[in-house]
XYZ file of C-alpha atoms in Angstrom:
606
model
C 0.000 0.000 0.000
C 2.880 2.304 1.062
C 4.738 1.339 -2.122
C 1.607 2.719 -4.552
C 1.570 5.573 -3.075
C 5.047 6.452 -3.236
C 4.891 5.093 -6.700
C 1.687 7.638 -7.322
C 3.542 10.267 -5.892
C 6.930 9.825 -8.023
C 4.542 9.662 -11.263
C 2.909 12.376 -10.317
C 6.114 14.163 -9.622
C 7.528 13.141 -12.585
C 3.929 14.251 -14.865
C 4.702 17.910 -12.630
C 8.606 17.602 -13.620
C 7.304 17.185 -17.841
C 4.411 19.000 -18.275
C 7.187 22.276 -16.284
C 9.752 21.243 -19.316
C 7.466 21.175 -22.344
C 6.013 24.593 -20.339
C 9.301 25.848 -20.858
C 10.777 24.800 -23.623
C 7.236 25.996 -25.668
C 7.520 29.474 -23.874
C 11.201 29.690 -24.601
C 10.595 28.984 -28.184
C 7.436 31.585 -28.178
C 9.359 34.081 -26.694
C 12.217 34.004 -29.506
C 9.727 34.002 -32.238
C 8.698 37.340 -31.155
C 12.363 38.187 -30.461
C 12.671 37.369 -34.115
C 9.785 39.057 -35.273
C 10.662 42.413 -33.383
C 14.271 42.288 -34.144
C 13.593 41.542 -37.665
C 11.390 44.984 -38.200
C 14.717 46.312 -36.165
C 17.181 45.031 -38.252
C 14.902 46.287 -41.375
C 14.426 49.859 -40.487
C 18.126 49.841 -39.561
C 19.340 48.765 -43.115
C 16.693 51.435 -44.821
C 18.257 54.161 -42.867
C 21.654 53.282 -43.509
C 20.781 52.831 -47.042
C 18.338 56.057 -47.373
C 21.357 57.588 -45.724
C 24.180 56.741 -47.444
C 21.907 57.314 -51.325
C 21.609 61.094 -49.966
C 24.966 61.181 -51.562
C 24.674 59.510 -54.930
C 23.628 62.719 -56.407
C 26.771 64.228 -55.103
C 29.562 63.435 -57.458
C 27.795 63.193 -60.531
C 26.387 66.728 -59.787
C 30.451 67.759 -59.127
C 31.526 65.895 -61.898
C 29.579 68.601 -64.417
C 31.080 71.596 -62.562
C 33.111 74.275 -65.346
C 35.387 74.563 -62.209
C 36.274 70.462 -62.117
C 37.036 70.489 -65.890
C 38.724 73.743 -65.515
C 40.893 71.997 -62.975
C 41.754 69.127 -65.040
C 42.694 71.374 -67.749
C 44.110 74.261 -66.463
C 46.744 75.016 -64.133
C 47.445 75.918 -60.069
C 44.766 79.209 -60.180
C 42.439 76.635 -62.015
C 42.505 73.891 -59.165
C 42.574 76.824 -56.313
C 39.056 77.638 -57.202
C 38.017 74.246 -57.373
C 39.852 73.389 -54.003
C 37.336 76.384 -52.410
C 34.741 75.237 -54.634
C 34.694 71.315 -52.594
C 35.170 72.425 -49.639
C 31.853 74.893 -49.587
C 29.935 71.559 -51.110
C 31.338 69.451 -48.488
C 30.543 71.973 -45.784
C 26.703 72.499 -47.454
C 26.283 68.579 -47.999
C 27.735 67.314 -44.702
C 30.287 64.687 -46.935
C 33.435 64.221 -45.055
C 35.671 65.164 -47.996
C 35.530 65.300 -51.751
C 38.373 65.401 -54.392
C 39.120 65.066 -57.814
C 41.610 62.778 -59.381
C 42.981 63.183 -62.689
C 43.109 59.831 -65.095
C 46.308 58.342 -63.307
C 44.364 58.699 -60.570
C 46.173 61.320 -58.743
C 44.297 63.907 -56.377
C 44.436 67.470 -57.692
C 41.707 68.846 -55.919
C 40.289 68.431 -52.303
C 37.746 69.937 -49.980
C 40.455 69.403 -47.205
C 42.887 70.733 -48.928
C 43.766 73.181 -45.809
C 44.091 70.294 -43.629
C 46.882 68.075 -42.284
C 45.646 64.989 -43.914
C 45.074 66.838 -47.159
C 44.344 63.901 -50.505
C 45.815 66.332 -52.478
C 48.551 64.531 -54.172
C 47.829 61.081 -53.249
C 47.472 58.934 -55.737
C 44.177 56.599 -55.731
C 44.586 54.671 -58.762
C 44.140 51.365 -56.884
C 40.841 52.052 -55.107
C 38.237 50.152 -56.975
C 35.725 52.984 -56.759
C 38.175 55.176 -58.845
C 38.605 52.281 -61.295
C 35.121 51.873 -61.557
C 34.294 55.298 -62.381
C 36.943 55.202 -65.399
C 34.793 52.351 -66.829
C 31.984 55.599 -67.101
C 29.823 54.322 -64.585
C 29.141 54.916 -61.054
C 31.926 53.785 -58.300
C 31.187 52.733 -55.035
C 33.135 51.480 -52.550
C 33.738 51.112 -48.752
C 36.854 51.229 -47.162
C 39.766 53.063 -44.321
C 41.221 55.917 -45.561
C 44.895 55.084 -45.908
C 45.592 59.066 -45.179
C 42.674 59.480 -42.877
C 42.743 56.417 -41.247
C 38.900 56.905 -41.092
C 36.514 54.520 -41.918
C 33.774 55.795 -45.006
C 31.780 55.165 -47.535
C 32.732 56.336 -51.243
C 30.890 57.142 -54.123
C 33.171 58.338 -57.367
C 31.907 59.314 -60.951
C 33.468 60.084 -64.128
C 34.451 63.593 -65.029
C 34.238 64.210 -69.049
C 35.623 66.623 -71.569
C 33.329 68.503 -74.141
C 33.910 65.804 -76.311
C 32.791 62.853 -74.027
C 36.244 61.427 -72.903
C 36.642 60.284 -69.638
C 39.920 62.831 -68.088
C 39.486 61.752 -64.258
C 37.165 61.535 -61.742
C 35.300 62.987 -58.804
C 35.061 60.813 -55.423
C 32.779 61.436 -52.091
C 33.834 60.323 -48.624
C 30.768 59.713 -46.656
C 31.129 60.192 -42.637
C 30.170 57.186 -40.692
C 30.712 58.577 -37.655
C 27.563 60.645 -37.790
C 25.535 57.478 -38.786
C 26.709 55.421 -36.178
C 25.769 58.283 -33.465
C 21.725 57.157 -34.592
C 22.654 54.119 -32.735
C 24.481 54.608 -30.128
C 21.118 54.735 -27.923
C 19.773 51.364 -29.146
C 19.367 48.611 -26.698
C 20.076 45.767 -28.923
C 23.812 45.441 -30.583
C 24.081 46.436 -34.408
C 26.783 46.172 -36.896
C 27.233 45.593 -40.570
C 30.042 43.447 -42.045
C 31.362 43.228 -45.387
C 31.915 40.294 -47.715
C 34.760 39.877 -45.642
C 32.975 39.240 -42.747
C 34.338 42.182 -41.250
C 32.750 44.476 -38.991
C 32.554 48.037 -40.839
C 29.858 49.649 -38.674
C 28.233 48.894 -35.141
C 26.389 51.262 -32.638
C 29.232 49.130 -30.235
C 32.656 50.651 -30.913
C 34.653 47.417 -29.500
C 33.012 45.340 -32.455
C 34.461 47.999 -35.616
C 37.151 46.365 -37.680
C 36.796 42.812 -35.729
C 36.632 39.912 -37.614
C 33.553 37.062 -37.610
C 35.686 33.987 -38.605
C 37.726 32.903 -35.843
C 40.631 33.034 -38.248
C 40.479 36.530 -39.568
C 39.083 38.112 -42.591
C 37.649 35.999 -45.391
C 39.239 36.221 -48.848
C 39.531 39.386 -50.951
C 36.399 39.518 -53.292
C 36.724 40.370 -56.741
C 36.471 44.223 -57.050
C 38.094 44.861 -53.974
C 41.807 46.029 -52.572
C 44.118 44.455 -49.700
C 44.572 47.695 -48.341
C 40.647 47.988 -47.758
C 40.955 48.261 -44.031
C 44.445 50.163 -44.489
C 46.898 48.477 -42.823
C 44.857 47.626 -40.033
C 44.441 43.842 -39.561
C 41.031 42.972 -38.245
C 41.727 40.341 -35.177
C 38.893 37.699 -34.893
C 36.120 38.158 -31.750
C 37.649 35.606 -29.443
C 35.380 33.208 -27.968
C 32.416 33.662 -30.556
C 31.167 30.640 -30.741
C 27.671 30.478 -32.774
C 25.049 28.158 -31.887
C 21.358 26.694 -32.563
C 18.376 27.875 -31.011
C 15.145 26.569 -31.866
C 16.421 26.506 -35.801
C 17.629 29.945 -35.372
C 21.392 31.375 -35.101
C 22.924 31.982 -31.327
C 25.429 34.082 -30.736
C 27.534 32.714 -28.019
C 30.359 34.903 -26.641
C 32.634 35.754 -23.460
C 35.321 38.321 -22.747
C 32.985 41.893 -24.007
C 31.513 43.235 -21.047
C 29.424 45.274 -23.715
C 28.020 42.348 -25.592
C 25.316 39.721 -24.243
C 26.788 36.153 -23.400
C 23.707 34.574 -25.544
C 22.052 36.229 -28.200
C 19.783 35.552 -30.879
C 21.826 36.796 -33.786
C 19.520 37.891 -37.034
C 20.705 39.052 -40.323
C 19.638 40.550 -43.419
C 21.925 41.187 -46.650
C 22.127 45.000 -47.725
C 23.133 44.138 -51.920
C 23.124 48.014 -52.856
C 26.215 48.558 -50.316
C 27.600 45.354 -49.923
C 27.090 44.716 -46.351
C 24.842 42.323 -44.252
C 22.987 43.650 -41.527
C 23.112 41.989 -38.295
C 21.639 42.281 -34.630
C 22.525 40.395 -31.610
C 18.895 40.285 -28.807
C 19.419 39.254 -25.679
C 18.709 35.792 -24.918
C 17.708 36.698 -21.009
C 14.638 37.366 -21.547
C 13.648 34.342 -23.245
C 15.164 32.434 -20.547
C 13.564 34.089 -17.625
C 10.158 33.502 -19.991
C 11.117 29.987 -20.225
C 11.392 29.803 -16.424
C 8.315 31.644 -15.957
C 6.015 29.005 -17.662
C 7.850 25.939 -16.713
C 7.618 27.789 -12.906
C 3.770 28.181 -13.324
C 3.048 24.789 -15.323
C 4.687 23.575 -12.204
C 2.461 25.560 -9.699
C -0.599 24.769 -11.653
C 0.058 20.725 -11.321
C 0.856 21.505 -8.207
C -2.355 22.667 -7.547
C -4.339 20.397 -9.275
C -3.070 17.722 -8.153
C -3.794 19.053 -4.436
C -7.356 20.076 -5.293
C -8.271 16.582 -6.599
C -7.764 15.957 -2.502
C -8.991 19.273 -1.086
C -11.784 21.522 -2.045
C -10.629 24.310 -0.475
C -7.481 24.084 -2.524
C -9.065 23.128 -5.477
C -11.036 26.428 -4.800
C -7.634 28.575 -3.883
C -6.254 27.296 -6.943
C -8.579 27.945 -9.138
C -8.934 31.822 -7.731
C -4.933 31.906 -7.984
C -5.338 30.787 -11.900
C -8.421 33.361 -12.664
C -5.914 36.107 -10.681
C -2.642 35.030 -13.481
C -5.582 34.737 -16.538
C -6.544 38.259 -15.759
C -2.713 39.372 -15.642
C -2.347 38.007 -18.571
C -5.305 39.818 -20.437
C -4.466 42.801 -18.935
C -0.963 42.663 -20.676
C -2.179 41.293 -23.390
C -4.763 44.702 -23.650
C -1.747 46.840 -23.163
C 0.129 45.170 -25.995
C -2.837 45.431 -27.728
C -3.629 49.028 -27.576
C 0.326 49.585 -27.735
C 0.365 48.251 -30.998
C -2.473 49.968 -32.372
C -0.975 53.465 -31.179
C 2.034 52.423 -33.174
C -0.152 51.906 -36.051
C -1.917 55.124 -35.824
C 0.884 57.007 -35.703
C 2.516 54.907 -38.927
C -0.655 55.962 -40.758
C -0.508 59.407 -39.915
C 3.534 59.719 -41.090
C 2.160 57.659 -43.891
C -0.817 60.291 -44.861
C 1.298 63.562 -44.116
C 3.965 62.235 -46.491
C 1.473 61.542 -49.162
C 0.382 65.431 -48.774
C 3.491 66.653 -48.954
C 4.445 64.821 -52.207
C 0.880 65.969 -53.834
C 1.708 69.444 -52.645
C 5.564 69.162 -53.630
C 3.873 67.568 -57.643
C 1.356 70.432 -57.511
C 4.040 73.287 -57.127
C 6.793 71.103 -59.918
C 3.345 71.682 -61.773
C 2.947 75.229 -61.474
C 6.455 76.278 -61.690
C 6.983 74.238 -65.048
C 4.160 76.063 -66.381
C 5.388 79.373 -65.473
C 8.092 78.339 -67.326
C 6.838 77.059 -70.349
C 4.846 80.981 -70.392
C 8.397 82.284 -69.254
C 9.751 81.311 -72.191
C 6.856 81.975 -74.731
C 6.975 85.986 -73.160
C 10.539 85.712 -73.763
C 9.843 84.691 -77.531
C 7.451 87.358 -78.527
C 9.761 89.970 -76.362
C 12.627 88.877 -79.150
C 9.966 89.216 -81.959
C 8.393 92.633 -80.970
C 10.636 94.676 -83.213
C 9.259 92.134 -86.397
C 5.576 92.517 -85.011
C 5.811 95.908 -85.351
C 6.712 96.203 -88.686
C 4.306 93.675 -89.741
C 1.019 95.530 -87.972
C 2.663 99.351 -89.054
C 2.657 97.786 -92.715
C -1.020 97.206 -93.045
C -1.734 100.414 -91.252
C 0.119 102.662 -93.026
C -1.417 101.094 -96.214
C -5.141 101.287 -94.536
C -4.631 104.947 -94.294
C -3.943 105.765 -97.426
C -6.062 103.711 -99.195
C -8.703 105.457 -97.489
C -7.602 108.549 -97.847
C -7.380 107.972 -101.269
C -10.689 106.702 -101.658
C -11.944 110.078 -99.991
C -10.618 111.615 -103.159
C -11.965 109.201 -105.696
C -15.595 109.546 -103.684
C -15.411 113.463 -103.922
C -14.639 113.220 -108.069
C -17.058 110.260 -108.166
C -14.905 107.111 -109.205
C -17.021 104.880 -106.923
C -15.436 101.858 -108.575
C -12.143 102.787 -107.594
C -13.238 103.847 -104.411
C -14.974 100.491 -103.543
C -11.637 98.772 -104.518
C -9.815 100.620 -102.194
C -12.269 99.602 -99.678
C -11.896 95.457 -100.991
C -8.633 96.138 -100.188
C -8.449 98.005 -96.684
C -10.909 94.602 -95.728
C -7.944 92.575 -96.834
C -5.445 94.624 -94.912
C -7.849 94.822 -91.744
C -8.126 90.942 -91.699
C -4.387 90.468 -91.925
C -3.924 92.396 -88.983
C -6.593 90.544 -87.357
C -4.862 87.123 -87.656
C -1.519 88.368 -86.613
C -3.038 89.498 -83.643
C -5.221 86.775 -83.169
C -2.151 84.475 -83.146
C -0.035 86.397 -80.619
C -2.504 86.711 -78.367
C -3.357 82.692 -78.449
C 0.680 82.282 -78.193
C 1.341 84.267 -75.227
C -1.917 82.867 -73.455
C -1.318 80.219 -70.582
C -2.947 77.276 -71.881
C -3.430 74.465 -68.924
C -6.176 72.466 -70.642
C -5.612 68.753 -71.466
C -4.537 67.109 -74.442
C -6.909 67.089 -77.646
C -7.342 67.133 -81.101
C -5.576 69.948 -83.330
C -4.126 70.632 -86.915
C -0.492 70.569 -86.963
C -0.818 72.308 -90.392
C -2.733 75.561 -88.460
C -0.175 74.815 -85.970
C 2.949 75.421 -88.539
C 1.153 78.393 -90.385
C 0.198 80.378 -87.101
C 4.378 80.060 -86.156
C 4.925 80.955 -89.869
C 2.738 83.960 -88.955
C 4.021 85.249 -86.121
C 7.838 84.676 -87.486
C 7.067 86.453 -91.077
C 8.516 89.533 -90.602
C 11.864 88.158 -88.532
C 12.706 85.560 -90.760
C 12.414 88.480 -94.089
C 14.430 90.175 -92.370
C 17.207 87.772 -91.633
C 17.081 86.881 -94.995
C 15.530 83.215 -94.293
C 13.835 81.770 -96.976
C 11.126 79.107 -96.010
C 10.114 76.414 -97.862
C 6.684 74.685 -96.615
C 4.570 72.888 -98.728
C 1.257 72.937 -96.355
C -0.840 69.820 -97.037
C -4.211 70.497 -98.335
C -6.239 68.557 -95.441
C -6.066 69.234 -91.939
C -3.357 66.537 -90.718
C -4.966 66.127 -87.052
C -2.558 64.934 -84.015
C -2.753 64.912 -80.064
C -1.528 68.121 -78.386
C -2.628 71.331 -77.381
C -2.432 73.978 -80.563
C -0.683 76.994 -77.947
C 1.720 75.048 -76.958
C 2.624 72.979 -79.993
C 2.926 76.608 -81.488
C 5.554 77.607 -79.011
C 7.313 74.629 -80.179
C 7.579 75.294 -83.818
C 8.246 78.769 -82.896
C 10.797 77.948 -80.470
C 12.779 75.630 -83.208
C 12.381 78.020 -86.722
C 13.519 81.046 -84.259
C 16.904 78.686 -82.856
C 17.296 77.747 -87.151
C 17.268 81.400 -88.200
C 19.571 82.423 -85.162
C 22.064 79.429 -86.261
C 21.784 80.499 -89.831
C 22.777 84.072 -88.815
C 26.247 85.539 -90.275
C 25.802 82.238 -92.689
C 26.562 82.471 -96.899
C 23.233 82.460 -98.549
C 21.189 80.601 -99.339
C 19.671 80.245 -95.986
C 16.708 78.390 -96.082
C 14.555 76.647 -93.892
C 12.377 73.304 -95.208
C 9.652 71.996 -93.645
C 7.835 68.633 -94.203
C 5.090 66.071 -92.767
C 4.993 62.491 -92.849
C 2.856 59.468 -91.272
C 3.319 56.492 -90.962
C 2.637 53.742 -88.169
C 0.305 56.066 -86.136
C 2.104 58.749 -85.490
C 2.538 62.140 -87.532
C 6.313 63.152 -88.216
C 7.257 66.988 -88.875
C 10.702 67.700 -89.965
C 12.505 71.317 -89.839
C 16.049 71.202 -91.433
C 17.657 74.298 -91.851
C 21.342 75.063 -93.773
C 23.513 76.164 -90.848
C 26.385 75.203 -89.496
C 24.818 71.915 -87.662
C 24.822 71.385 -83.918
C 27.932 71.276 -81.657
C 26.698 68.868 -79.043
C 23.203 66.645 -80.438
C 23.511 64.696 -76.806
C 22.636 67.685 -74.795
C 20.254 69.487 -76.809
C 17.928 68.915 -74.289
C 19.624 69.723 -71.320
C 18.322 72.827 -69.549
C 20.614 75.721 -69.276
C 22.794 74.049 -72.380
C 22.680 77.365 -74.938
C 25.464 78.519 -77.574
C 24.185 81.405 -78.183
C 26.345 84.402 -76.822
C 26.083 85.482 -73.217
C 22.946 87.468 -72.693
C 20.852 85.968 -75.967
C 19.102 83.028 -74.489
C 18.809 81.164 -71.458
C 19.088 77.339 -72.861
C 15.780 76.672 -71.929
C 13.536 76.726 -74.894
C 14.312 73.220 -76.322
C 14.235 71.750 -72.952
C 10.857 73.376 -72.553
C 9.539 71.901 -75.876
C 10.886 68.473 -74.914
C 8.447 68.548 -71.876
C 5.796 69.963 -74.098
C 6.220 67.092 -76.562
C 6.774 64.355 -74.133
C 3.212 65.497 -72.256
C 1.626 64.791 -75.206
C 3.006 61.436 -76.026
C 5.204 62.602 -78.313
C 9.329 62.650 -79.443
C 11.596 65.400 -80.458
C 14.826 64.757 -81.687
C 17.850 66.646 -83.088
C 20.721 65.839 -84.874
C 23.319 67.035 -87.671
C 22.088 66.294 -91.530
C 24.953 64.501 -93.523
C 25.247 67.081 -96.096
C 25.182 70.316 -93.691
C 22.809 71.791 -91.213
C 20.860 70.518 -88.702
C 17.630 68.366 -88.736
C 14.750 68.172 -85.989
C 12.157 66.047 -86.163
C 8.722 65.948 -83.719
C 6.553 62.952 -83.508
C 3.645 63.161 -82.410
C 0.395 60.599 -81.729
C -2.022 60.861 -85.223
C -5.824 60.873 -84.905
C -7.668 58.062 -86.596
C -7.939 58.530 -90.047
C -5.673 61.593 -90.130
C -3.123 61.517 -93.437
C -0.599 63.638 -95.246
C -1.833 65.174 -98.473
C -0.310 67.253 -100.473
């Protein structure tokens, strides 16, 4: 009898002893899943920061790169690269870079925003650094690395600097400061740090884990693309006693001797491709022990407790008002994560709606000031044609008042028939005026409606019209054979017509100072849906076809023009589904063509 019951007993000791195991191993496992599931959205906005922070400075060099003071200081002499020199140190001081410099094509620094300070690049040569190799190639170099004169660790982006006629002469290069990145996570709780392909520690909001080595025998092997002086003479010694483990299927880091760094932790990663780095983050494994103990403590207590209220009632009762008392703990912190979760959400909704504002607001003013541009440039147009317009009204006038003069006289000796031909022809005269003014007046309006359907033959003759009396006078002939029928074509007619405008005005000002003849032909085509009109003129032909387009790009003299008239009609023509090209005719003179989308049946007659 004695020996059942102690047998009972031990199994029911043993069923407490299980069922306090399974507790904890299941809320050990549950409590790393969420460790996992937190420090993975950790790990992830981590990355995107370092990432949005470090592509702030991709603009940088290719921006440099087109500076008149860069080329100036390839090209020129010790004035040249004095300039420049002042000119990268005020764009490192706006930007926030921690130095930028220009290298010529051996690869040696001539330039340098630190170029007042002791460790000065000026005159180092960084022909081996892969991001300066890279950006000979004509693309974009990146690159991470410690600063053999700086002995600072950085980022570097490097791009190609070319002469007028597209050669590749050096480059420019932008040092990125980690230091100020790093300070974002110096207040974090958990342990971040990004190695390299190397598995090298670059980063880390922990400054005893920069430049140590994962593998307990030092750096991996050099990857293709990269240097042996990468970490600059500085030889990365391996964490010692890292020793990685298993944790339910996930990676445990597993380390003594850093008072800074957790003994256990679960250790997450995520690969960053765009900088070559992986992103890791160590979470303490405490708390998923002391959860572990916590469940396998109150599986224990609740056996406990069963087991004593199969015998007593009164414990049976005391246990079960001890389990409602942990059930309504347990809601209660289950309401607070609850409601601290959806506060969380809230407030991602409301970053997420006041950024969508901002970028309709920030479209809505790139709207308004490209069409105060586009007017800009059409007020700028007729300002250059006023002398011609008023030529071309005084003509008719002049000839209105004497015709009707005259026709007093031939009224008072009674030649009505004379007289009423005088009057045919101050009618004609009247209406000419008319439709000059009538053009102007629909080219300097601000036209905002949509897209629709309009005659690119009215389209040519109104610019023909408004540009009669400027191309006379510069001795321009034009040769337009205007299709009978309307040839009809998406667009809006104002501001097609500030596009032909825009182009016959840039052919008669290349023409100028040209031997005659000096002639302008236009033409229309169709073919494949889409309605072609060529302009070639006989000029001299264009000095640069691959940045036509670029605003601010003129060659017109200093004070003529401001470059932006053919970037304007690219926009025009691209809003309406349309293509304008330029380039140089093979016999002389330059040819531009704009395509734009036909309307059903439309066609080309002559």
């Amino acid at each position: 009898m004695k020996t059942g019951r102690i047998a009972v007993l031990a199994g029911m000791l043993a069923l407490v002893a299980g069922l306090s195991v399974l507790a904890g191993w299941l809320g050990h496992r549950a409590e790393v899943m969420r460790m996992e599931r937190t420090g993975s959205a950790t790990l992830e906005q981590a990355a995107d920061w370092l990432s949005g922070q470090v592509d702030r400075y991709r603009y940088l060099p290719p921006l440099i790169a087109r500076h008149p003071q860069v080329l100036a200081a390839l090209q020129g002499g010790a004035p040249a690269r004095e300039e420049a020199n002042r000119m990268l140190e005020t764009a490192a001081d706006v930007s926030g870079a921690l130095d930028i410099y220009v290298m010529d094509g051996s690869g040696l620094t001539i330039a340098a925003s630190n170029w007042l300070l002791d460790r000065s690049f000026i005159g180092q040569n960084f022909v081996w650094r892969p991001y300066f190799q890279r950006a000979m190639t004509g693309v974009l170099g990146y690159y991470h690395a410690v600063g053999t004169t700086s002995n600072q660790r950085g980022f570097y982006f490097a791009h190609p600097v070319r002469d007028p006629a597209g050669a590749i002469i050096g480059a420019v290069a932008v040092k990125i400061d980690l230091g100020r990145i790093e300070d974002g996570w110096r207040v974090d709780r958990d342990t971040l740090f990004f190695s390299d392909a190397r598995e090298v520690i670059f980063l880390s909001s922990r400054a005893e884990l920069v430049l140590r080595a994962l593998r307990p025998d030092g750096p991996g092997p050099i990857p293709p693309g990269a240097d042996a002086a990468q970490y600059a003479g500085v030889n990365p010694v391996p964490l010692g006693g890292l020793d990685p483990g298993e944790v339910h299927g996930r990676r445990l880091w597993q380390m003594s001797g850093l008072a800074a760094l957790p003994a256990r932790a679960l250790w997450l990663e995520q690969p960053i491709p765009t900088l070559g780095l992986t992103g890791n983050i160590l979470l303490d494994m405490a708390p998923a022990e002391r959860q572990a103990l916590l469940w396998a403590s109150l599986t224990a207590a609740c056996a406990a407790l069963v087991i004593l209220g199969a015998t007593v009632a009164l414990e049976r009762r005391a246990a079960l008002r001890r389990q409602l008392s942990t059930e309504e703990r347990a809601k209660a912190r289950l309401e607070a994560e609850v409601r601290a979760r959806t506060a969380a959400l809230s407030a991602a909704v409301a970053r997420l709606e006041n950024e969508v504002s901002e970028r309709i607001a920030t479209e809505a003013r790139l709207r308004t000031v490209q069409d105060q541009l586009v007017q800009a440039e059409k007020l700028r147009a007729l300002g250059a044609l006023s002398a011609g317009i008023s030529h071309e009204l005084n003509q008719p006038l002049t000839a209105i008042q004497t015709l009707a003069e005259n026709g007093g006289l031939l009224l008072e000796r009674g030649e009505q028939a004379r007289a009423a031909t005088n009057l045919g022809r101050i009618a004609e005269l009247a209406q000419r005026g008319g439709r000059i003014i009538r053009n102007l007046r629909a080219f300097a309006r601000n036209e905002a409606e949509p897209a629709t359907e309009v005659d690119l033959v009215a389209v040519v003759g109104d610019a023909l019209d408004i540009l009669e009396q400027r191309l006379a006078q510069a001795g321009v002939e034009v040769e337009w054979d205007a299709p009978r029928a309307p040839v009809m074509v998406i667009g809006g007619r104002v501001r097609l017509q500030q596009v032909v405008v825009n182009l016959l005005g840039n052919a008669s000002d290349a023409m100028e100072g040209q031997p005659a003849p000096r002639r302008v032909v236009l033409s229309l085509e169709r073919g494949a849906g889409r309605v072609r009109l060529r302009l070639r003129d006989t000029g001299p032909g264009l000095a640069d076809p691959g940045r036509l387009f670029d605003p601010f790009y003129t060659t017109k003299p200093v004070g003529t023009g401001l470059g932006l008239g053919l970037s304007i009609s690219y926009g025009i023509v691209q809003s309406f589904g349309g293509e304008i090209r330029g380039e140089n005719a093979s016999d002389g003179g330059a040819v531009f063509t704009v395509e734009l989308p036909a309307v059903g049946g439309a066609s080309v007659a002559a």
